[in-house]
Amino acid sequence: MLPIPDRPAVGLTTYDAKDPDTDFPPIEPLTPPAGAPNVLVILLDDVGFGASSTFGGPCETPTADRLARGGLRYNRFHTTALCAPTRQALLTGRNHHSVGMGSITETATSAPGNSSLRPNTKAPLAMTLKLNGYSTAQFGKCHEVPVWQSSPLGPFDAWPSGGGGFETFYGFIGGENNQWDPALYDGTTPVEPPATPEEGYHLTEDLADRAVSWMRQQKALMPDKPFFVYFAPGATHAPHHVPPEWIEKYVGRFDDGWDVLRERTLARQKELGVVPEDTELTARHDEIPAWEDMPEEMKPVLARQMEVYAAFLEHTDHHVGRLIDALEDLEVLDDTIVYYIVGDNGASAEGTVNGAFNEMANFNGMAALETPEFMLSKMAEFGSPSSYNHYSVGWAWAMCSPLQWTKQVASHWGGTRNGTIVHWPKRIEDAGGLRSQFTHVIDLAPTILEAAGLPEPTMVNGVQQSPIEGTSMLYTFDDPDARERHDLQYFEMFGNRGIYHRGWSAVTKHKTPWLLVDPHMAPFDDDAWELYDGAGDFSQARDLSAEHPEKLASLQRLWLIEAAKYGVLPLDDRSGERLNPDLAGRPTLIRGTSQMFFPGMGRLSENSVVNVKNKSFSLTAEIDVPPGGVTGVIIAQGGRFGGWAVYVKPDGRLTFVYNVLGIQSFTTTAESPIPAGNHQVRMEFAYDGGGLAKGGDVTLFHDGEEVARGRVEATQPMVFSADETTDIGYESGTPVSTDYTTRESRFTGRLHWVQLDLGTDDHDHFIDPEERLRVALSRQ
């Protein structure tokens, strides 16, 4: 039962503390059982099985290599095929649908298995460890917060330092972040990065700095108390951002393309012994083009994409090494169980066939804007602060060698098999050994509890707990030939589904990850299933469904049983539709057609702001202009890679800008400055209609009088940014407009209020101050 109930001492109570019979037992700090190890869990993002040098890949990972030499490599460790589901499964020891994370938080629905809400009957591992006396800290990515709870006002039940069990959190909320200019939180407080890209800032280095500092302080102040550190950098999720000096060593290494790279990777994997000698290279699917079929003019750009990614992974591994060095310097490495999970799913194929300079282009269905000519013109900028880049589908497939498919494809091992290292010198004697028992990310929590000598709790914070669904891996530490104990596991993501049972796997690929709309997607009952015998087919290369139809039917039935048991049903293969909360059925923080803002509000995600995409809207603000004039941002949503802003130029003129993916920018500016005094300024955007991503007319007003007209020829229909936010009276992150920098963005006059309304025909272009609040509240 957690928290452990306090028990009052019984016995003689004296009247006078000076009485010689006065005696009480000493106050003892809460500690786990003697010998409980420190725990460091490292979870990288979007790294395929065949990427790291530790598992035969082309990206050098000396820290992972070092830990593997002193620990154990697991070549049949599995994830869920997508980031947030894997993370929630890891942190709870339960299957991802059991904890409401059937997909990512941004596509949550009202179905229990896809709601993004973790039931309070499934407490996270960090909470269990904290309530048993561990110090707990998380650094990096948290993608487990429901989108309607992600504003600076929470609620914070799903945040790491709220209900997540971590006493310390430094990182970001969401699926990805700009490595050069991230939106950070310290606990639940928004903070700015300590330096700029020009000053050498990079998120991974910052996270490592914080983690190393925390571990040192913890051991300095509480040397006898073990810690649980969860280090989850945003790397190597797109955007692939890395300092240029790390890229240059890889120049020319990938000029032969992804087909040749896969062959070389499998050869290295066999040399290392991380795959069986009889492993076959799986065939290329028709949806993935051959390297020789790619346009010649695109190949230099494509090779550069892979050079940048390889550098990004090595850079990340280097900073992971700083944590290991710190443990060694503190002389606690031998007493620390280190899990180094090289990827939370397979490599990401969300960058389209040609890759992307700004990955948001594909998420908006606008990848065609990035023409070959455009990509070539940006080749030298890949990985830099001016990019938001991703690599081609072909590279993602190669990074999963020798397996089929990639991230999101939960049916096949390419989406779910991730190389993993466990290092614990005090307990593991077979240094450098290989383990091939089937294991899964839900096995981590029970392994840590067993290693610490702690029972699985039956009651946490007054709520009875459901059983952990994973299986401890501790039995594998001593015996490489031990019979596997986790012998049944279902998989499912966006309709891609599979089942593993005692060596056999039955799988069906339903949906292609990089297609927002898949024209070839069949009804679920028409999906073609495949059958593989893992005893002699490590890579799922030989489909045996025709030879063993009875076995296939048995496993299909078993998948359905497991799906019903763990909340997988109903199957849901929608993607774009689920970004819309009304269609998905999830709550929204903001309701209605109007929203009021006040100066200083900021770090508001897109889910915390009225949705203005594909519709007309207006923006009204009351300001005081000093005699010397005014400049700065009134409101900005998004940033350099897509968004819009209403601001005042340095010459005092009201301006509206709509930035389409950092590729096209449409600006409307008033002819004259805003005069001194109290004024109401307004922008109206009249959407053309007739579908998604259309343009519209812009009109600017001073106190109801028109001062400018302009035109926006195209808009972003689905999402502005995965990490940039909405700010009032300033702009954080990267700037929407090139007219100012974020450091120059603060509004220099007095900003009273800002009102965002859907539609454009209110109040004759002017809001009566007496009516403002009443109207806004009625609309909300």
JSON list of C-alpha atoms in Angstrom, two decimals, residues 76 280-283 285 402-405 409-414 417 438 497-509 528-549 551-553 555-556:
[
{"chain": "A", "resi": 76, "resn": "ARG", "atom": "CA", "xyz": [14.46, -9.06, -29.54]},
{"chain": "A", "resi": 280, "resn": "GLU", "atom": "CA", "xyz": [17.64, -12.76, -44.57]},
{"chain": "A", "resi": 281, "resn": "LEU", "atom": "CA", "xyz": [17.34, -9.21, -45.83]},
{"chain": "A", "resi": 282, "resn": "THR", "atom": "CA", "xyz": [13.62, -8.53, -46.25]},
{"chain": "A", "resi": 283, "resn": "ALA", "atom": "CA", "xyz": [12.40, -7.38, -49.65]},
{"chain": "A", "resi": 285, "resn": "HIS", "atom": "CA", "xyz": [7.96, -2.95, -50.66]},
{"chain": "A", "resi": 402, "resn": "PRO", "atom": "CA", "xyz": [17.10, -6.09, -41.94]},
{"chain": "A", "resi": 403, "resn": "LEU", "atom": "CA", "xyz": [13.45, -5.80, -40.98]},
{"chain": "A", "resi": 404, "resn": "GLN", "atom": "CA", "xyz": [10.27, -4.83, -42.81]},
{"chain": "A", "resi": 405, "resn": "TRP", "atom": "CA", "xyz": [8.66, -1.39, -42.56]},
{"chain": "A", "resi": 409, "resn": "VAL", "atom": "CA", "xyz": [3.78, -0.13, -38.62]},
{"chain": "A", "resi": 410, "resn": "ALA", "atom": "CA", "xyz": [3.11, -2.14, -35.46]},
{"chain": "A", "resi": 411, "resn": "SER", "atom": "CA", "xyz": [2.52, -5.30, -37.45]},
{"chain": "A", "resi": 412, "resn": "HIS", "atom": "CA", "xyz": [6.17, -5.84, -38.42]},
{"chain": "A", "resi": 413, "resn": "TRP", "atom": "CA", "xyz": [9.41, -5.83, -36.48]},
{"chain": "A", "resi": 414, "resn": "GLY", "atom": "CA", "xyz": [10.69, -2.78, -38.36]},
{"chain": "A", "resi": 417, "resn": "ARG", "atom": "CA", "xyz": [12.01, -4.04, -32.62]},
{"chain": "A", "resi": 438, "resn": "PHE", "atom": "CA", "xyz": [11.34, -11.99, -26.48]},
{"chain": "A", "resi": 497, "resn": "ARG", "atom": "CA", "xyz": [-1.68, -5.14, -36.08]},
{"chain": "A", "resi": 498, "resn": "GLY", "atom": "CA", "xyz": [0.12, -8.29, -35.09]},
{"chain": "A", "resi": 499, "resn": "ILE", "atom": "CA", "xyz": [0.45, -10.99, -32.45]},
{"chain": "A", "resi": 500, "resn": "TYR", "atom": "CA", "xyz": [3.49, -12.83, -31.10]},
{"chain": "A", "resi": 501, "resn": "HIS", "atom": "CA", "xyz": [3.05, -16.19, -29.41]},
{"chain": "A", "resi": 502, "resn": "ARG", "atom": "CA", "xyz": [5.78, -18.67, -28.55]},
{"chain": "A", "resi": 503, "resn": "GLY", "atom": "CA", "xyz": [8.01, -17.86, -31.49]},
{"chain": "A", "resi": 504, "resn": "TRP", "atom": "CA", "xyz": [5.33, -17.36, -34.11]},
{"chain": "A", "resi": 505, "resn": "SER", "atom": "CA", "xyz": [3.98, -14.03, -35.34]},
{"chain": "A", "resi": 506, "resn": "ALA", "atom": "CA", "xyz": [0.87, -13.24, -37.37]},
{"chain": "A", "resi": 507, "resn": "VAL", "atom": "CA", "xyz": [0.76, -9.74, -38.80]},
{"chain": "A", "resi": 508, "resn": "THR", "atom": "CA", "xyz": [-1.16, -7.47, -41.15]},
{"chain": "A", "resi": 509, "resn": "LYS", "atom": "CA", "xyz": [0.03, -4.10, -42.43]},
{"chain": "A", "resi": 528, "resn": "ALA", "atom": "CA", "xyz": [-4.04, -9.69, -45.85]},
{"chain": "A", "resi": 529, "resn": "TRP", "atom": "CA", "xyz": [-2.36, -11.48, -42.93]},
{"chain": "A", "resi": 530, "resn": "GLU", "atom": "CA", "xyz": [1.13, -12.98, -42.97]},
{"chain": "A", "resi": 531, "resn": "LEU", "atom": "CA", "xyz": [2.64, -15.71, -40.80]},
{"chain": "A", "resi": 532, "resn": "TYR", "atom": "CA", "xyz": [6.25, -16.05, -39.64]},
{"chain": "A", "resi": 533, "resn": "ASP", "atom": "CA", "xyz": [8.16, -18.61, -37.60]},
{"chain": "A", "resi": 534, "resn": "GLY", "atom": "CA", "xyz": [10.66, -16.69, -35.49]},
{"chain": "A", "resi": 535, "resn": "ALA", "atom": "CA", "xyz": [12.58, -19.83, -34.60]},
{"chain": "A", "resi": 536, "resn": "GLY", "atom": "CA", "xyz": [14.32, -19.71, -37.97]},
{"chain": "A", "resi": 537, "resn": "ASP", "atom": "CA", "xyz": [13.31, -16.34, -39.39]},
{"chain": "A", "resi": 538, "resn": "PHE", "atom": "CA", "xyz": [14.61, -13.41, -37.34]},
{"chain": "A", "resi": 539, "resn": "SER", "atom": "CA", "xyz": [13.59, -10.72, -39.85]},
{"chain": "A", "resi": 540, "resn": "GLN", "atom": "CA", "xyz": [10.12, -11.93, -40.92]},
{"chain": "A", "resi": 541, "resn": "ALA", "atom": "CA", "xyz": [11.38, -12.64, -44.44]},
{"chain": "A", "resi": 542, "resn": "ARG", "atom": "CA", "xyz": [9.45, -15.87, -45.23]},
{"chain": "A", "resi": 543, "resn": "ASP", "atom": "CA", "xyz": [5.66, -15.71, -45.13]},
{"chain": "A", "resi": 544, "resn": "LEU", "atom": "CA", "xyz": [4.26, -19.14, -44.19]},
{"chain": "A", "resi": 545, "resn": "SER", "atom": "CA", "xyz": [0.56, -18.25, -44.23]},
{"chain": "A", "resi": 546, "resn": "ALA", "atom": "CA", "xyz": [-0.15, -20.43, -47.28]},
{"chain": "A", "resi": 547, "resn": "GLU", "atom": "CA", "xyz": [1.66, -23.43, -45.75]},
{"chain": "A", "resi": 548, "resn": "HIS", "atom": "CA", "xyz": [0.03, -23.15, -42.29]},
{"chain": "A", "resi": 549, "resn": "PRO", "atom": "CA", "xyz": [-3.47, -21.67, -42.60]},
{"chain": "A", "resi": 551, "resn": "LYS", "atom": "CA", "xyz": [-1.79, -21.72, -37.42]},
{"chain": "A", "resi": 552, "resn": "LEU", "atom": "CA", "xyz": [-2.58, -18.35, -38.95]},
{"chain": "A", "resi": 553, "resn": "ALA", "atom": "CA", "xyz": [-6.26, -18.63, -38.06]},
{"chain": "A", "resi": 555, "resn": "LEU", "atom": "CA", "xyz": [-3.15, -16.55, -34.07]},
{"chain": "A", "resi": 556, "resn": "GLN", "atom": "CA", "xyz": [-5.70, -14.23, -35.66]}
]
